[in-house]
Amino acid sequence: MKMADLNVGDQVPELRVTPDKFLPHRYAGASGDFNPIHIDDEFARAVGLPRNILHGLYSMGLVARANTALAGGDPRGLKRLSVQFRGMGMPEQEIVVSGTVESVDGDRVVVDTVATQGDTEIIKNAQAEIQL
């Protein structure tokens, strides 16, 4: 999809990702965030979670990736990103990132984005400003 083809109200292409069960461990190593709610299933259950959960910043990264695709995959095209973390993401369940064009101004587009996992919105009210 080209930026010139985008209009207010258009749906942007979805990103669908299913994080494998080891993703939280790899992400912990990359980020330095070894909080046991992310990497220890027993600990997560002991503190009242359904299981170990994904790092919120991993989910935010998926939102960034989905919106960067609109700029031809060039990360320099993502000029601004804000998100609201609203739910817990789980490994081994598909995450769908979708968006709607909120505004178009020349070569800049603002996309309202949401990341869902099943019926849970793990990120909502996310706004990405993209420029070609």
MMTF fields as JSON, N, C-alpha, C and O atoms, coordinates in Angstrom:
{
  "mmtfVersion": "1.0.0",
  "mmtfProducer": "UNKNOWN",
  "numBonds": 527,
  "numAtoms": 528,
  "numGroups": 132,
  "numChains": 1,
  "numModels": 1,
  "chainsPerModel": [1],
  "groupsPerChain": [132],
  "chainIdList": ["A"],
  "bondAtomList": [4, 2, 8, 6, 12, 10, 16, 14, 20, 18, 24, 22, 28, 26, 32, 30, 36, 34, 40, 38, 44, 42, 48, 46, 52, 50, 56, 54, 60, 58, 64, 62, 68, 66, 72, 70, 76, 74, 80, 78, 84, 82, 88, 86, 92, 90, 96, 94, 100, 98, 104, 102, 108, 106, 112, 110, 116, 114, 120, 118, 124, 122, 128, 126, 132, 130, 136, 134, 140, 138, 144, 142, 148, 146, 152, 150, 156, 154, 160, 158, 164, 162, 168, 166, 172, 170, 176, 174, 180, 178, 184, 182, 188, 186, 192, 190, 196, 194, 200, 198, 204, 202, 208, 206, 212, 210, 216, 214, 220, 218, 224, 222, 228, 226, 232, 230, 236, 234, 240, 238, 244, 242, 248, 246, 252, 250, 256, 254, 260, 258, 264, 262, 268, 266, 272, 270, 276, 274, 280, 278, 284, 282, 288, 286, 292, 290, 296, 294, 300, 298, 304, 302, 308, 306, 312, 310, 316, 314, 320, 318, 324, 322, 328, 326, 332, 330, 336, 334, 340, 338, 344, 342, 348, 346, 352, 350, 356, 354, 360, 358, 364, 362, 368, 366, 372, 370, 376, 374, 380, 378, 384, 382, 388, 386, 392, 390, 396, 394, 400, 398, 404, 402, 408, 406, 412, 410, 416, 414, 420, 418, 424, 422, 428, 426, 432, 430, 436, 434, 440, 438, 444, 442, 448, 446, 452, 450, 456, 454, 460, 458, 464, 462, 468, 466, 472, 470, 476, 474, 480, 478, 484, 482, 488, 486, 492, 490, 496, 494, 500, 498, 504, 502, 508, 506, 512, 510, 516, 514, 520, 518, 524, 522],
  "bondOrderList": [1, 1, 1, 1, 1, 1, 1, 1, 1, 1, 1, 1, 1, 1, 1, 1, 1, 1, 1, 1, 1, 1, 1, 1, 1, 1, 1, 1, 1, 1, 1, 1, 1, 1, 1, 1, 1, 1, 1, 1, 1, 1, 1, 1, 1, 1, 1, 1, 1, 1, 1, 1, 1, 1, 1, 1, 1, 1, 1, 1, 1, 1, 1, 1, 1, 1, 1, 1, 1, 1, 1, 1, 1, 1, 1, 1, 1, 1, 1, 1, 1, 1, 1, 1, 1, 1, 1, 1, 1, 1, 1, 1, 1, 1, 1, 1, 1, 1, 1, 1, 1, 1, 1, 1, 1, 1, 1, 1, 1, 1, 1, 1, 1, 1, 1, 1, 1, 1, 1, 1, 1, 1, 1, 1, 1, 1, 1, 1, 1, 1, 1],
  "groupList": [{"groupName": "MET", "atomNameList": ["N", "CA", "C", "O"], "elementList": ["N", "C", "C", "O"], "formalChargeList": [0, 0, 0, 0], "bondAtomList": [1, 0, 2, 1, 3, 2], "bondOrderList": [1, 1, 2], "singleLetterCode": "M", "chemCompType": "L-PEPTIDE LINKING"}, {"groupName": "LYS", "atomNameList": ["N", "CA", "C", "O"], "elementList": ["N", "C", "C", "O"], "formalChargeList": [0, 0, 0, 0], "bondAtomList": [1, 0, 2, 1, 3, 2], "bondOrderList": [1, 1, 2], "singleLetterCode": "K", "chemCompType": "L-PEPTIDE LINKING"}, {"groupName": "ALA", "atomNameList": ["N", "CA", "C", "O"], "elementList": ["N", "C", "C", "O"], "formalChargeList": [0, 0, 0, 0], "bondAtomList": [1, 0, 2, 1, 3, 2], "bondOrderList": [1, 1, 2], "singleLetterCode": "A", "chemCompType": "L-PEPTIDE LINKING"}, {"groupName": "ASP", "atomNameList": ["N", "CA", "C", "O"], "elementList": ["N", "C", "C", "O"], "formalChargeList": [0, 0, 0, 0], "bondAtomList": [1, 0, 2, 1, 3, 2], "bondOrderList": [1, 1, 2], "singleLetterCode": "D", "chemCompType": "L-PEPTIDE LINKING"}, {"groupName": "LEU", "atomNameList": ["N", "CA", "C", "O"], "elementList": ["N", "C", "C", "O"], "formalChargeList": [0, 0, 0, 0], "bondAtomList": [1, 0, 2, 1, 3, 2], "bondOrderList": [1, 1, 2], "singleLetterCode": "L", "chemCompType": "L-PEPTIDE LINKING"}, {"groupName": "ASN", "atomNameList": ["N", "CA", "C", "O"], "elementList": ["N", "C", "C", "O"], "formalChargeList": [0, 0, 0, 0], "bondAtomList": [1, 0, 2, 1, 3, 2], "bondOrderList": [1, 1, 2], "singleLetterCode": "N", "chemCompType": "L-PEPTIDE LINKING"}, {"groupName": "VAL", "atomNameList": ["N", "CA", "C", "O"], "elementList": ["N", "C", "C", "O"], "formalChargeList": [0, 0, 0, 0], "bondAtomList": [1, 0, 2, 1, 3, 2], "bondOrderList": [1, 1, 2], "singleLetterCode": "V", "chemCompType": "L-PEPTIDE LINKING"}, {"groupName": "GLY", "atomNameList": ["N", "CA", "C", "O"], "elementList": ["N", "C", "C", "O"], "formalChargeList": [0, 0, 0, 0], "bondAtomList": [1, 0, 2, 1, 3, 2], "bondOrderList": [1, 1, 2], "singleLetterCode": "G", "chemCompType": "PEPTIDE LINKING"}, {"groupName": "GLN", "atomNameList": ["N", "CA", "C", "O"], "elementList": ["N", "C", "C", "O"], "formalChargeList": [0, 0, 0, 0], "bondAtomList": [1, 0, 2, 1, 3, 2], "bondOrderList": [1, 1, 2], "singleLetterCode": "Q", "chemCompType": "L-PEPTIDE LINKING"}, {"groupName": "PRO", "atomNameList": ["N", "CA", "C", "O"], "elementList": ["N", "C", "C", "O"], "formalChargeList": [0, 0, 0, 0], "bondAtomList": [1, 0, 2, 1, 3, 2], "bondOrderList": [1, 1, 2], "singleLetterCode": "P", "chemCompType": "L-PEPTIDE LINKING"}, {"groupName": "GLU", "atomNameList": ["N", "CA", "C", "O"], "elementList": ["N", "C", "C", "O"], "formalChargeList": [0, 0, 0, 0], "bondAtomList": [1, 0, 2, 1, 3, 2], "bondOrderList": [1, 1, 2], "singleLetterCode": "E", "chemCompType": "L-PEPTIDE LINKING"}, {"groupName": "ARG", "atomNameList": ["N", "CA", "C", "O"], "elementList": ["N", "C", "C", "O"], "formalChargeList": [0, 0, 0, 0], "bondAtomList": [1, 0, 2, 1, 3, 2], "bondOrderList": [1, 1, 2], "singleLetterCode": "R", "chemCompType": "L-PEPTIDE LINKING"}, {"groupName": "THR", "atomNameList": ["N", "CA", "C", "O"], "elementList": ["N", "C", "C", "O"], "formalChargeList": [0, 0, 0, 0], "bondAtomList": [1, 0, 2, 1, 3, 2], "bondOrderList": [1, 1, 2], "singleLetterCode": "T", "chemCompType": "L-PEPTIDE LINKING"}, {"groupName": "PHE", "atomNameList": ["N", "CA", "C", "O"], "elementList": ["N", "C", "C", "O"], "formalChargeList": [0, 0, 0, 0], "bondAtomList": [1, 0, 2, 1, 3, 2], "bondOrderList": [1, 1, 2], "singleLetterCode": "F", "chemCompType": "L-PEPTIDE LINKING"}, {"groupName": "HIS", "atomNameList": ["N", "CA", "C", "O"], "elementList": ["N", "C", "C", "O"], "formalChargeList": [0, 0, 0, 0], "bondAtomList": [1, 0, 2, 1, 3, 2], "bondOrderList": [1, 1, 2], "singleLetterCode": "H", "chemCompType": "L-PEPTIDE LINKING"}, {"groupName": "TYR", "atomNameList": ["N", "CA", "C", "O"], "elementList": ["N", "C", "C", "O"], "formalChargeList": [0, 0, 0, 0], "bondAtomList": [1, 0, 2, 1, 3, 2], "bondOrderList": [1, 1, 2], "singleLetterCode": "Y", "chemCompType": "L-PEPTIDE LINKING"}, {"groupName": "SER", "atomNameList": ["N", "CA", "C", "O"], "elementList": ["N", "C", "C", "O"], "formalChargeList": [0, 0, 0, 0], "bondAtomList": [1, 0, 2, 1, 3, 2], "bondOrderList": [1, 1, 2], "singleLetterCode": "S", "chemCompType": "L-PEPTIDE LINKING"}, {"groupName": "ILE", "atomNameList": ["N", "CA", "C", "O"], "elementList": ["N", "C", "C", "O"], "formalChargeList": [0, 0, 0, 0], "bondAtomList": [1, 0, 2, 1, 3, 2], "bondOrderList": [1, 1, 2], "singleLetterCode": "I", "chemCompType": "L-PEPTIDE LINKING"}],
  "groupTypeList": [0, 1, 0, 2, 3, 4, 5, 6, 7, 3, 8, 6, 9, 10, 4, 11, 6, 12, 9, 3, 1, 13, 4, 9, 14, 11, 15, 2, 7, 2, 16, 7, 3, 13, 5, 9, 17, 14, 17, 3, 3, 10, 13, 2, 11, 2, 6, 7, 4, 9, 11, 5, 17, 4, 14, 7, 4, 15, 16, 0, 7, 4, 6, 2, 11, 2, 5, 12, 2, 4, 2, 7, 7, 3, 9, 11, 7, 4, 1, 11, 4, 16, 6, 8, 13, 11, 7, 0, 7, 0, 9, 10, 8, 10, 17, 6, 6, 16, 7, 12, 6, 10, 16, 6, 3, 7, 3, 11, 6, 6, 6, 3, 12, 6, 2, 12, 8, 7, 3, 12, 10, 17, 17, 1, 5, 2, 8, 2, 10, 17, 8, 4],
  "groupIdList": [1, 2, 3, 4, 5, 6, 7, 8, 9, 10, 11, 12, 13, 14, 15, 16, 17, 18, 19, 20, 21, 22, 23, 24, 25, 26, 27, 28, 29, 30, 31, 32, 33, 34, 35, 36, 37, 38, 39, 40, 41, 42, 43, 44, 45, 46, 47, 48, 49, 50, 51, 52, 53, 54, 55, 56, 57, 58, 59, 60, 61, 62, 63, 64, 65, 66, 67, 68, 69, 70, 71, 72, 73, 74, 75, 76, 77, 78, 79, 80, 81, 82, 83, 84, 85, 86, 87, 88, 89, 90, 91, 92, 93, 94, 95, 96, 97, 98, 99, 100, 101, 102, 103, 104, 105, 106, 107, 108, 109, 110, 111, 112, 113, 114, 115, 116, 117, 118, 119, 120, 121, 122, 123, 124, 125, 126, 127, 128, 129, 130, 131, 132],
  "secStructList": [7, 7, 4, 4, 4, 7, 7, 6, 6, 7, 3, 3, 3, 3, 3, 3, 3, 7, 7, 7, 6, 6, 2, 2, 2, 2, 2, 2, 2, 2, 2, 7, 7, 7, 7, 2, 2, 2, 2, 7, 2, 2, 2, 2, 2, 2, 6, 6, 7, 1, 1, 7, 7, 7, 7, 2, 2, 2, 2, 2, 2, 2, 2, 2, 2, 2, 2, 2, 4, 4, 4, 6, 6, 7, 4, 4, 4, 3, 3, 3, 3, 3, 3, 3, 3, 7, 1, 7, 7, 7, 6, 6, 1, 7, 3, 3, 3, 3, 3, 3, 3, 3, 3, 3, 3, 6, 6, 3, 3, 3, 3, 3, 3, 3, 3, 3, 3, 6, 6, 3, 3, 3, 3, 3, 3, 3, 3, 3, 3, 3, 3, 7],
  "xCoordList": [0.852, 0.0, 0.898, 1.81, 0.64, 1.421, 0.745, -0.48, 1.569, 1.03, 0.05, -0.957, 0.325, -0.545, -1.935, -2.906, -2.018, -3.289, -4.099, -5.235, -3.543, -4.202, -5.162, -4.858, -6.317, -7.334, -7.829, -7.743, -8.348, -8.911, -9.964, -10.832, -9.872, -10.816, -10.343, -10.935, -9.289, -8.762, -8.174, -7.551, -8.38, -7.727, -6.347, -6.189, -5.352, -4.0, -3.782, -4.486, -2.819, -2.6, -2.302, -1.557, -2.891, -2.676, -1.311, -0.763, -0.791, 0.381, -0.098, -0.733, 0.206, -0.17, 1.093, 1.885, 1.273, 2.466, 2.037, 1.208, 2.606, 2.389, 3.73, 4.581, 3.924, 5.192, 5.323, 4.393, 6.471, 6.662, 6.911, 7.109, 6.898, 6.985, 8.32, 8.417, 9.353, 10.662, 10.909, 11.935, 9.976, 10.151, 10.394, 11.297, 9.636, 9.908, 11.332, 11.907, 11.904, 13.274, 14.262, 15.187, 14.065, 14.953, 14.822, 15.815, 13.581, 13.369, 13.994, 14.556, 13.9, 14.523, 16.028, 16.617, 16.642, 18.08, 18.44, 19.453, 17.614, 17.892, 17.634, 18.351, 16.609, 16.208, 16.819, 16.89, 17.256, 17.75, 16.65, 16.921, 15.404, 14.26, 13.956, 13.24, 14.508, 14.341, 13.277, 13.351, 12.301, 11.213, 10.621, 10.273, 10.498, 10.038, 8.611, 8.249, 7.796, 6.45, 6.536, 5.577, 7.681, 7.864, 8.505, 8.225, 9.352, 10.146, 9.895, 10.394, 9.14, 8.904, 7.401, 6.701, 6.922, 5.489, 4.944, 3.866, 5.659, 5.201, 5.112, 4.14, 6.106, 6.087, 4.894, 4.168, 4.696, 3.584, 2.252, 1.41, 2.062, 0.819, 0.707, -0.38, 1.839, 1.842, 1.435, 0.919, 1.664, 1.279, -0.059, -0.415, -0.799, -2.156, -2.335, -3.44, -1.274, -1.41, -1.794, -1.539, -2.398, -2.788, -1.587, -1.676, -0.484, 0.779, 1.804, 1.513, 3.01, 3.978, 3.449, 2.737, 3.805, 3.263, 4.39, 5.554, 4.004, 4.963, 5.351, 4.59, 6.515, 6.941, 6.079, 5.836, 5.627, 4.829, 5.578, 4.99, 6.863, 7.636, 7.791, 7.989, 7.705, 7.686, 6.419, 6.469, 5.29, 4.019, 4.069, 3.577, 4.665, 4.82, 5.692, 5.438, 6.702, 7.552, 6.777, 7.063, 5.796, 4.965, 4.132, 3.947, 3.636, 2.878, 3.785, 3.377, 5.001, 5.957, 6.25, 6.284, 6.459, 6.755, 5.617, 5.852, 4.382, 3.221, 3.124, 2.83, 3.371, 3.267, 4.464, 4.321, 5.612, 6.8, 6.611, 7.162, 5.838, 5.572, 4.932, 5.15, 4.142, 3.522, 4.565, 4.337, 5.701, 6.779, 7.755, 8.94, 7.255, 8.102, 9.099, 10.088, 8.853, 9.746, 10.911, 11.745, 10.979, 12.074, 11.739, 10.804, 12.483, 12.158, 12.265, 11.691, 12.992, 13.083, 11.751, 11.547, 10.846, 9.534, 8.587, 7.61, 8.863, 8.024, 8.52, 9.556, 7.792, 8.225, 7.782, 8.447, 6.672, 6.147, 5.286, 4.576, 5.36, 4.527, 4.148, 5.014, 2.868, 2.399, 1.423, 0.655, 1.457, 0.578, 0.018, 0.542, -1.058, -1.591, -1.607, -2.256, -0.889, -0.882, -2.167, -2.445, -2.948, -4.261, -4.521, -5.49, -3.703, -3.928, -2.625, -1.608, -2.657, -1.455, -1.424, -2.4, -0.287, -0.083, 0.541, 1.326, 0.185, 0.682, 1.468, 1.136, 2.503, 3.183, 2.238, 1.262, 2.538, 1.841, 0.4, -0.393, 0.064, -1.252, -1.051, -0.249, -1.778, -1.599, -1.952, -2.953, -1.101, -1.344, -1.644, -0.927, -2.709, -3.083, -2.982, -3.627, -2.159, -2.02, -2.758, -2.459, -3.724, -4.509, -4.583, -4.354, -4.905, -4.962, -5.894, -6.253, -6.273, -7.144, -6.494, -6.019, -6.478, -5.903, -6.775, -7.973, -6.149, -6.859, -6.756, -7.712, -5.582, -5.424, -4.329, -3.428, -4.441, -3.45, -3.132, -4.035, -1.845, -1.421, -0.151, 0.952, -0.314, 0.829, 1.47, 0.836, 2.745, 3.451, 3.441, 4.194, 2.586, 2.461, 1.077, 0.059, 1.075, -0.166, -0.151, 0.877, -1.292, -1.44, -2.383, -3.471, -1.931, -2.699, -3.064, -2.198, -4.36, -4.843, -4.705, -5.259, -3.968, -3.583, -3.998, -4.023, -4.324, -4.658, -3.97, -3.835, -3.537, -2.979, -3.878, -4.097, -4.394, -5.295, -4.738, -3.973, -5.15, -4.838, -6.137, -6.544, -6.781, -8.127, -9.062, -9.127, -9.783, -10.708, -10.065, -10.73, -8.776, -8.09, -7.333, -6.519, -7.61, -6.814, -5.604, -5.724, -4.434, -3.242, -2.637, -1.987, -2.851, -2.479, -3.632, -4.155, -4.026, -5.09, -4.757, -3.828, -5.525, -5.315, -3.877, -3.345, -3.265, -1.903, -1.997, -2.845, -1.125, -1.066, 0.347, 1.333, 0.406, 1.692, 1.652, 0.715, 2.665, 2.798, 3.901, 5.033, 3.541, 4.447, 4.673, 3.756, 5.911, 6.256, 7.083, 7.967, 6.777, 7.603, 8.826, 9.633],
  "yCoordList": [-1.175, 0.0, 1.238, 1.351, 2.147, 3.377, 4.471, 4.518, 5.349, 6.455, 7.288, 7.752, 7.483, 8.299, 7.676, 8.364, 6.376, 5.668, 5.691, 5.218, 6.226, 6.186, 7.352, 8.498, 7.027, 8.027, 7.801, 6.693, 8.863, 8.748, 7.639, 7.586, 6.763, 5.66, 4.354, 3.305, 4.397, 3.164, 2.249, 2.704, 0.974, -0.03, -0.296, -0.385, -0.423, -0.728, -2.241, -2.906, -2.787, -4.237, -4.708, -4.065, -5.833, -6.408, -7.085, -7.565, -7.102, -7.907, -8.994, -8.706, -10.246, -11.382, -12.119, -12.542, -12.269, -12.907, -13.833, -13.466, -15.031, -15.948, -16.153, -16.893, -15.499, -15.651, -17.072, -17.591, -17.69, -19.045, -19.006, -17.935, -20.168, -20.213, -19.716, -19.375, -19.67, -19.217, -17.733, -17.189, -17.082, -15.662, -14.814, -13.978, -14.984, -14.146, -14.31, -13.358, -15.508, -15.74, -14.992, -14.347, -15.08, -14.361, -12.854, -12.126, -12.394, -10.958, -10.485, -9.391, -11.3, -10.946, -10.772, -9.834, -11.671, -11.565, -10.324, -9.682, -9.982, -8.807, -7.505, -6.523, -7.497, -6.253, -6.087, -4.975, -7.187, -7.123, -7.171, -7.016, -7.383, -7.439, -8.905, -9.576, -9.385, -10.778, -10.938, -11.867, -10.048, -10.173, -11.579, -11.979, -12.337, -13.718, -13.878, -14.978, -12.838, -12.984, -13.222, -13.693, -12.899, -13.104, -14.444, -15.021, -14.946, -16.121, -17.36, -18.438, -17.231, -18.359, -18.584, -17.841, -19.623, -19.901, -20.176, -19.691, -20.933, -21.234, -19.971, -19.782, -19.117, -17.865, -17.015, -16.479, -16.893, -16.081, -16.578, -15.777, -17.886, -18.455, -18.191, -17.926, -18.265, -18.054, -16.633, -16.408, -15.673, -14.289, -13.91, -12.734, -14.936, -14.694, -14.494, -14.194, -14.654, -14.537, -15.889, -16.921, -15.903, -17.182, -18.025, -19.25, -17.368, -18.001, -16.897, -15.737, -17.238, -16.173, -15.286, -15.75, -14.01, -13.05, -12.425, -12.42, -11.904, -11.221, -9.873, -9.276, -9.411, -8.062, -7.055, -7.223, -6.031, -4.997, -4.336, -4.024, -4.121, -3.464, -4.346, -3.831, -5.664, -6.542, -6.26, -6.137, -6.161, -5.87, -4.508, -4.348, -3.526, -2.201, -2.302, -1.616, -3.141, -3.343, -3.895, -3.549, -4.754, -5.266, -4.144, -4.1, -3.243, -2.098, -1.226, -0.77, -1.006, -0.226, -0.931, -0.292, -2.235, -3.011, -2.932, -2.74, -3.079, -3.022, -1.668, -1.593, -0.603, 0.737, 1.08, 1.806, 0.577, 0.802, 0.188, 0.684, -0.882, -1.508, -0.521, -0.612, 0.425, 1.438, 2.347, 2.906, 2.491, 3.336, 2.468, 2.788, 1.385, 0.517, -0.275, -0.775, -0.396, -1.133, -0.317, -0.836, 0.948, 1.814, 2.381, 3.172, 1.994, 2.472, 3.983, 4.551, 4.639, 6.106, 6.767, 7.94, 6.022, 6.561, 6.675, 7.421, 5.941, 6.03, 7.206, 7.117, 8.291, 9.54, 9.659, 10.317, 9.032, 9.137, 7.917, 7.434, 7.424, 6.295, 6.448, 6.619, 6.385, 6.382, 5.222, 4.933, 4.563, 3.42, 3.462, 4.15, 2.712, 2.455, 0.947, 0.226, 0.473, -0.947, -1.255, -0.643, -2.203, -2.446, -3.89, -4.158, -4.811, -6.21, -6.971, -6.458, -8.192, -9.016, -9.915, -10.594, -9.904, -10.815, -12.106, -12.11, -13.198, -14.519, -15.139, -14.927, -15.899, -16.65, -17.703, -18.105, -18.132, -19.223, -18.903, -19.807, -17.615, -17.189, -16.054, -15.15, -16.107, -15.118, -13.703, -13.479, -12.77, -11.342, -10.731, -10.972, -9.941, -9.265, -7.762, -7.212, -7.112, -5.654, -5.098, -5.452, -4.225, -3.625, -2.122, -1.624, -1.422, 0.024, 0.665, 0.084, 1.89, 2.697, 4.062, 4.664, 4.54, 5.851, 6.909, 7.008, 7.695, 8.74, 10.091, 10.866, 10.362, 11.627, 11.469, 10.64, 12.297, 12.358, 13.822, 14.632, 14.168, 15.553, 15.513, 15.363, 15.647, 15.588, 14.213, 13.207, 14.179, 12.899, 12.287, 11.353, 12.813, 12.269, 11.666, 12.231, 10.508, 9.791, 9.413, 8.982, 9.574, 9.124, 7.924, 7.975, 6.843, 5.6, 5.274, 5.209, 5.07, 4.6, 3.084, 2.424, 2.527, 1.121, 0.396, 0.978, -0.881, -1.742, -3.086, -3.559, -3.695, -5.048, -5.921, -5.626, -6.989, -7.876, -9.294, -9.714, -9.999, -11.413, -12.073, -11.974, -12.746, -13.254, -12.079, -11.172, -12.091, -11.003, -9.9, -8.935, -10.041, -9.088, -8.051, -8.394, -6.788, -5.715, -5.512, -4.996, -5.922, -5.767, -4.376, -3.865, -3.776, -2.367, -1.722, -2.271, -0.543, 0.19, 1.678, 2.109, 2.438, 3.886, 4.215, 5.25, 3.357, 3.62, 4.526, 4.328, 5.508, 6.39, 6.359, 6.543, 6.122, 6.119, 7.198, 7.26, 8.039, 9.038, 8.548, 8.303, 8.413, 7.864, 8.881, 9.593, 8.938, 9.842, 9.076, 8.294, 9.318, 8.727, 9.544, 9.195],
  "zCoordList": [0.0, 0.0, 0.0, 0.819, -0.905, -0.993, -0.183, -0.069, 0.376, 1.174, 0.36, 0.895, -0.912, -1.758, -1.889, -2.203, -1.646, -1.761, -0.467, -0.451, 0.612, 1.911, 2.099, 1.767, 2.635, 2.951, 4.372, 4.902, 4.983, 6.32, 6.326, 5.455, 7.317, 7.453, 6.838, 7.092, 6.035, 5.434, 6.497, 7.456, 6.312, 7.145, 6.559, 5.341, 7.427, 6.954, 7.071, 7.83, 6.332, 6.403, 7.824, 8.564, 8.186, 9.511, 9.595, 8.603, 10.808, 11.125, 12.07, 13.085, 11.737, 12.578, 12.995, 12.153, 14.307, 14.854, 15.991, 16.824, 16.016, 17.133, 17.833, 17.339, 18.983, 19.704, 20.258, 20.876, 20.036, 20.553, 22.059, 22.632, 22.691, 24.156, 24.699, 25.877, 23.852, 24.312, 24.042, 24.451, 23.357, 23.032, 24.284, 24.258, 25.385, 26.568, 27.101, 27.629, 26.968, 27.431, 26.538, 27.032, 25.232, 24.309, 24.492, 24.471, 24.673, 24.857, 26.165, 26.225, 27.209, 28.488, 28.309, 28.845, 27.559, 27.316, 26.533, 26.809, 25.553, 24.717, 25.469, 25.28, 26.322, 26.988, 28.375, 28.899, 28.963, 30.333, 31.372, 32.563, 30.944, 31.858, 32.171, 31.428, 33.279, 33.679, 34.77, 35.575, 34.8, 35.769, 35.62, 34.509, 36.72, 36.605, 36.075, 35.655, 36.077, 35.482, 33.982, 33.37, 33.389, 31.956, 31.636, 30.585, 32.508, 32.145, 33.006, 32.682, 34.084, 34.983, 35.108, 35.796, 34.429, 34.406, 35.811, 36.154, 36.616, 37.977, 38.823, 39.556, 38.73, 39.493, 39.052, 39.89, 37.752, 37.235, 37.795, 38.202, 37.817, 38.357, 39.863, 40.377, 40.556, 42.006, 42.385, 43.48, 41.487, 41.791, 41.144, 41.073, 40.67, 40.195, 38.706, 38.254, 37.935, 36.485, 35.897, 36.517, 34.723, 34.123, 33.682, 33.599, 33.405, 33.0, 32.837, 33.128, 32.372, 32.105, 30.982, 30.092, 31.038, 30.076, 29.256, 29.655, 28.107, 27.24, 27.833, 28.594, 27.485, 27.862, 27.096, 25.901, 27.776, 27.114, 25.977, 24.941, 26.159, 25.1, 23.872, 22.772, 24.03, 22.856, 22.043, 20.819, 22.739, 22.06, 21.379, 20.262, 22.055, 21.452, 20.198, 19.207, 20.239, 19.068, 17.884, 16.738, 18.152, 17.061, 16.437, 15.221, 17.28, 16.774, 15.896, 14.828, 16.355, 15.558, 14.24, 13.189, 14.289, 13.071, 12.065, 10.872, 12.542, 11.654, 10.965, 9.772, 11.714, 11.135, 10.255, 9.272, 10.592, 9.763, 8.377, 7.394, 8.302, 7.007, 6.034, 4.825, 6.554, 5.683, 5.043, 3.97, 5.702, 5.18, 4.378, 4.279, 3.816, 3.01, 3.837, 3.301, 5.132, 6.008, 6.535, 7.278, 6.161, 6.608, 7.99, 8.114, 9.026, 10.381, 10.537, 11.466, 9.637, 9.708, 9.381, 9.692, 8.756, 8.404, 9.585, 9.523, 10.67, 11.869, 12.695, 13.353, 12.659, 13.308, 14.758, 15.559, 15.101, 16.468, 16.732, 15.849, 17.965, 18.357, 19.824, 20.681, 20.104, 21.49, 21.629, 20.712, 22.776, 23.0, 24.409, 25.285, 24.612, 25.941, 26.129, 25.371, 27.144, 27.457, 28.217, 29.248, 27.708, 28.3, 28.696, 29.406, 28.266, 28.604, 28.564, 28.097, 29.053, 29.074, 27.844, 27.526, 27.163, 26.04, 26.534, 27.482, 25.881, 26.264, 25.111, 23.944, 25.436, 24.385, 23.79, 24.424, 22.589, 21.897, 21.516, 21.249, 21.491, 21.025, 20.027, 20.258, 18.927, 17.865, 18.331, 19.012, 17.944, 18.16, 16.794, 15.823, 16.731, 15.494, 15.73, 16.622, 14.913, 14.972, 13.764, 12.624, 14.022, 12.944, 13.167, 14.27, 12.102, 12.226, 11.226, 10.202, 11.564, 10.71, 10.532, 11.495, 9.305, 9.028, 9.685, 9.418, 10.548, 11.286, 10.578, 10.557, 9.997, 9.265, 8.222, 8.348, 7.187, 6.116, 5.888, 5.682, 5.923, 5.695, 4.846, 5.372, 3.546, 2.646, 2.697, 2.381, 3.102, 3.167, 4.561, 4.836, 5.45, 6.811, 7.017, 6.617, 7.65, 7.939, 9.416, 9.939, 10.09, 11.471, 11.445, 10.872, 12.083, 12.117, 13.561, 14.433, 13.801, 15.098, 15.072, 14.192, 16.033, 15.986, 17.251, 18.336, 17.102, 18.234, 18.027, 16.898, 19.129, 19.099, 19.961, 21.136, 19.382, 20.103, 20.134, 19.266, 21.157, 21.276, 21.708, 22.866, 20.763, 21.025, 21.239, 20.409, 22.346, 22.671, 23.511, 23.888, 23.801, 24.664, 23.843, 22.987, 24.113, 23.512, 24.411, 25.522, 23.923, 24.757, 24.594, 25.506, 23.444, 23.217, 22.485, 21.515, 22.958, 22.255, 22.288, 22.971, 21.545, 21.448, 21.066, 21.468, 20.309, 19.836, 18.614, 17.745, 18.559, 17.402, 16.844, 17.558, 15.552, 14.852, 13.782, 12.986, 13.768, 12.711, 11.777, 12.194, 10.511, 9.52, 8.424, 8.015, 7.953, 6.856, 5.841, 6.19, 4.586, 3.523, 3.267, 2.406]
}
